[in-house]
PDB file of C-alpha atoms in Angstrom:
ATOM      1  CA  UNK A   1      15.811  -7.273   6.123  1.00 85.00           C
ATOM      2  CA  UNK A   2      18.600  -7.438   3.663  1.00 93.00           C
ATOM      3  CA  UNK A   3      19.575  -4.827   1.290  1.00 93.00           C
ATOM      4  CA  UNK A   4      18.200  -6.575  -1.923  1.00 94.00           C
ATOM      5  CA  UNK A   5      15.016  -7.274  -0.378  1.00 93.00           C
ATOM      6  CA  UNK A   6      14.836  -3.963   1.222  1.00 94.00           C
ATOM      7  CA  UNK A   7      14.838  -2.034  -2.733  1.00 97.00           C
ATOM      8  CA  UNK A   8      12.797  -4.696  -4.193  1.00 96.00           C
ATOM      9  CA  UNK A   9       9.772  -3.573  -1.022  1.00 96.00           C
ATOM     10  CA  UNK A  10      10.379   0.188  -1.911  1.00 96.00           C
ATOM     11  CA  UNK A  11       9.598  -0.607  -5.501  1.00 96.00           C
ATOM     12  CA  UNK A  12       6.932  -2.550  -5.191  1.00 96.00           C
ATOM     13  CA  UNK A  13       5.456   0.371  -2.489  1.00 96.00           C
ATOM     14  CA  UNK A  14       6.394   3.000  -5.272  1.00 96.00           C
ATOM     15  CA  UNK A  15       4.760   0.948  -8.164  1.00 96.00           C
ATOM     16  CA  UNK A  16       1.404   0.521  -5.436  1.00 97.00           C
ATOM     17  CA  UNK A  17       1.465   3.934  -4.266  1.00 96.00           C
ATOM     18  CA  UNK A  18       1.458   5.357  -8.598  1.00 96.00           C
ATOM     19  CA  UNK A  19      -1.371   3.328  -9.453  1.00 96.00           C
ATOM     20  CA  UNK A  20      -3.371   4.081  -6.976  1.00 97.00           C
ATOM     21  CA  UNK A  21      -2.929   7.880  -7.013  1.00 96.00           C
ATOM     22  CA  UNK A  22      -3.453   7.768 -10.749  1.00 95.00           C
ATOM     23  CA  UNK A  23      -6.669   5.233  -9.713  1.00 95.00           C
ATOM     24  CA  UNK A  24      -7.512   8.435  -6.885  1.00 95.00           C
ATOM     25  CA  UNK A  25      -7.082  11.442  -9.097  1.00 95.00           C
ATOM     26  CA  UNK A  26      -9.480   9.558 -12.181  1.00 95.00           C
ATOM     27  CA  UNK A  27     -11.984   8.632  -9.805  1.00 94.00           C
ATOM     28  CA  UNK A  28     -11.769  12.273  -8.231  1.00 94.00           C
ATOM     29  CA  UNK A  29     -11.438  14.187 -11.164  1.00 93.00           C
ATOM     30  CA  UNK A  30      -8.068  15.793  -9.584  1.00 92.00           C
ATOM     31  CA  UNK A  31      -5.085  15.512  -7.296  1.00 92.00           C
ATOM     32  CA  UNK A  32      -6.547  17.999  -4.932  1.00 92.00           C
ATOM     33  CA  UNK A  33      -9.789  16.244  -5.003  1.00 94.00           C
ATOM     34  CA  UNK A  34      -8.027  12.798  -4.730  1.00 94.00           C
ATOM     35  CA  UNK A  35      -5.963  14.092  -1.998  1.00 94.00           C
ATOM     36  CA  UNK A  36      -8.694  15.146   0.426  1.00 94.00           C
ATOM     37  CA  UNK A  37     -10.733  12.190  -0.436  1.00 95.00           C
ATOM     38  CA  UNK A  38      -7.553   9.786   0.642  1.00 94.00           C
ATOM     39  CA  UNK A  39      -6.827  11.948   3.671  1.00 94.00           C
ATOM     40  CA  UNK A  40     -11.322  11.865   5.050  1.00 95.00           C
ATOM     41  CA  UNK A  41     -11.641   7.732   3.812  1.00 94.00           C
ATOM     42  CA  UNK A  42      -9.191   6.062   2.255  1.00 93.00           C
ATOM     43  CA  UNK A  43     -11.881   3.159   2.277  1.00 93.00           C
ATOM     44  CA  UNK A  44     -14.488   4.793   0.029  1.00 93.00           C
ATOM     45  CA  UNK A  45     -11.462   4.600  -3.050  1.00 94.00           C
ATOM     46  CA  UNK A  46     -11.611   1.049  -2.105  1.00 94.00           C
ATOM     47  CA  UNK A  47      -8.362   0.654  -0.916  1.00 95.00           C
ATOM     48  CA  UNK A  48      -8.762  -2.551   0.331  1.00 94.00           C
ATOM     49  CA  UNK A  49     -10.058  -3.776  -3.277  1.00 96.00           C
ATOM     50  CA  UNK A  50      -6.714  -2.991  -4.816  1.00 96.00           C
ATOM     51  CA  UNK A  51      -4.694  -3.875  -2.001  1.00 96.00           C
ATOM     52  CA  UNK A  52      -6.305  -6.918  -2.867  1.00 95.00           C
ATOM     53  CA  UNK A  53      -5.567  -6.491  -6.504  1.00 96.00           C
ATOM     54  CA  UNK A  54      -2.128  -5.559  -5.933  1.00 97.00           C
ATOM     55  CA  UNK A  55      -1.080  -8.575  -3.566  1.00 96.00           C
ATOM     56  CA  UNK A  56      -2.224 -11.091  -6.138  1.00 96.00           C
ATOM     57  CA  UNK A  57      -1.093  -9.358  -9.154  1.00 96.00           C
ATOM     58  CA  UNK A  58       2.656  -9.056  -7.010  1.00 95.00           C
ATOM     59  CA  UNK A  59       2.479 -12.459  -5.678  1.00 94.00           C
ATOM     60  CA  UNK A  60       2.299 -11.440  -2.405  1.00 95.00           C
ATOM     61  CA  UNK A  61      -0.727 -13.493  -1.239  1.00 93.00           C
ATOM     62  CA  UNK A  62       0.684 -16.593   0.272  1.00 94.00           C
ATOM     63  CA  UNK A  63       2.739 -16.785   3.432  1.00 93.00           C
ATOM     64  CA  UNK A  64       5.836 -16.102   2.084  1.00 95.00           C
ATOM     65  CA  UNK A  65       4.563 -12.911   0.385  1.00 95.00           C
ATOM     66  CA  UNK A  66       2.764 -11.909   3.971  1.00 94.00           C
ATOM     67  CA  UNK A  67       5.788 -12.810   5.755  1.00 95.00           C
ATOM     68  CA  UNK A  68       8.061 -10.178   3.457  1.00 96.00           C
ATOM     69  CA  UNK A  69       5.780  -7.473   4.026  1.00 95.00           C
ATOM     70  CA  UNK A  70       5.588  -8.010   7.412  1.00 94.00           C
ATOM     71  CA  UNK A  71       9.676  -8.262   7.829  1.00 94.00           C
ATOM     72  CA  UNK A  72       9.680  -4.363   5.869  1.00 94.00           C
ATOM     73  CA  UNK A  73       7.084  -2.715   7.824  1.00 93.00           C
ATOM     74  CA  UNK A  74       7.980  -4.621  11.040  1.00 91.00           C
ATOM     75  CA  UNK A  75       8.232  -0.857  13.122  1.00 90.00           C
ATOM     76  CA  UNK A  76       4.270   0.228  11.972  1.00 88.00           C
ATOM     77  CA  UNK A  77       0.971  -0.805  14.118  1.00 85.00           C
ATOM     78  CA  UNK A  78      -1.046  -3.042  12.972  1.00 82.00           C
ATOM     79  CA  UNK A  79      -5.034  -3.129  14.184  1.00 79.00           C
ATOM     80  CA  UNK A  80      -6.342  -6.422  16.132  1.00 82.00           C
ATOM     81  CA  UNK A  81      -7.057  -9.278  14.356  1.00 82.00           C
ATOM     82  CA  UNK A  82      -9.794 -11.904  15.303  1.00 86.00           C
ATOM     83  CA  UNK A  83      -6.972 -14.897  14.938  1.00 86.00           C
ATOM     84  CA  UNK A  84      -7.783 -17.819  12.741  1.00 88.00           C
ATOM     85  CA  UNK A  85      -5.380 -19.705  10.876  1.00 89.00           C
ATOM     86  CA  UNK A  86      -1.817 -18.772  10.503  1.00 89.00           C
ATOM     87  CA  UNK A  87      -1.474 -18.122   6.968  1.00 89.00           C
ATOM     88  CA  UNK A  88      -4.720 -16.265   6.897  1.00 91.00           C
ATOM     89  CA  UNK A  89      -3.941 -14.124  10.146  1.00 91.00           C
ATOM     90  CA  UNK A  90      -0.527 -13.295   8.234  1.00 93.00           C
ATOM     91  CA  UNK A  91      -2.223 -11.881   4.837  1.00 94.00           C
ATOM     92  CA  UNK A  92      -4.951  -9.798   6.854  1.00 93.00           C
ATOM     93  CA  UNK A  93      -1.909  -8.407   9.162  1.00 94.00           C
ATOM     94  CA  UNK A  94       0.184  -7.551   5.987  1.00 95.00           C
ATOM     95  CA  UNK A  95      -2.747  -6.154   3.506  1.00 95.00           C
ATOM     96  CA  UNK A  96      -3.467  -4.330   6.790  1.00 94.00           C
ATOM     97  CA  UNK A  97       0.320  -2.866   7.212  1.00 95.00           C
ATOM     98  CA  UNK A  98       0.802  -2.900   3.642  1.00 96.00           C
ATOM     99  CA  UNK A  99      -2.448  -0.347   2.903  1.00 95.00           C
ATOM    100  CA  UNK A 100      -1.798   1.924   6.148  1.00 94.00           C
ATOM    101  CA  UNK A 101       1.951   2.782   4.271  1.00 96.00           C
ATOM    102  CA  UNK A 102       0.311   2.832   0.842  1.00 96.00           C
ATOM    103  CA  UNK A 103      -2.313   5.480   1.944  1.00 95.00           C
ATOM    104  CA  UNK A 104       0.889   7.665   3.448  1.00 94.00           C
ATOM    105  CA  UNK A 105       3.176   7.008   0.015  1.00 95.00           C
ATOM    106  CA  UNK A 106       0.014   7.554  -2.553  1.00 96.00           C
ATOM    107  CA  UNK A 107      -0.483  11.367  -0.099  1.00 94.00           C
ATOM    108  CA  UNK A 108       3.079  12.295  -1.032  1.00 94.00           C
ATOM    109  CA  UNK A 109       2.569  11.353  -4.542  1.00 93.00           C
ATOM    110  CA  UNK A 110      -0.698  13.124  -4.847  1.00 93.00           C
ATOM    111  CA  UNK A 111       1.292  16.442  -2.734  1.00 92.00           C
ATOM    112  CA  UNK A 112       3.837  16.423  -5.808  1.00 89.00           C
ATOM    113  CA  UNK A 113       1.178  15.950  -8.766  1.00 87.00           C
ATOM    114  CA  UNK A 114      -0.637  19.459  -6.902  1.00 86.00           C
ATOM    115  CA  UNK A 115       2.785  21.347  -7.045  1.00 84.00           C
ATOM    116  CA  UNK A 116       2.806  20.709 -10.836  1.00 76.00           C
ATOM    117  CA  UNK A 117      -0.860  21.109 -11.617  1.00 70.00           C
TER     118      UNK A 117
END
């Protein structure tokens, strides 16, 4: 992945990974809160729902958009996938990669918010 497209990822994973500690810590009531809840099930703060969100607000839910955040996380495991068309089997893989490295950035975000708290 080139340079350019390499800092444009990061901020996009920084911009995900503040909104939805700041979504974690309301619907908590606090960073230590938010913190355990994201660390038992990231699912019941319906991470999938704003990966979702996020993709479409961000453009990323076409192939090209899959494709991009597929090239940045290239090293992490993905789970299975049942197969189906292309395009489709592309977005599942990258909302999959995409929320497993949002759930480890929006941690660290929620570890700094506790230091200051």
């Amino acid at each position: 992945m080139e340079l350019f497209a390499r800092q444009h990822f990061d901020a996009i994973l920084r911009d995900a990974a503040a909104n939805f500690a700041e979504r974690c810590v309301y619907r908590c009531g606090g960073a230590a809160a938010a913190s355990t809840a994201l660390a038992e099930d990231p699912q019941a703060l319906d991470l999938d729902a704003f990966v979702g969100a996020f993709f479409a607000e961000n453009l990323l839910e076409d192939s090209a958009g899959a494709c991009f955040v597929l090239q940045a996380l290239e090293r992490r495991t993905v789970p299975a996938d049942s197969g189906g068309p292309v395009g489709e089997v592309l977005g599942r893989l990258a909302r999959a990669a995409f929320a497993d490295v949002l759930v480890t950035q929006t941690g660290q975000v929620l570890q700094q918010q506790q230091i200051y708290e």
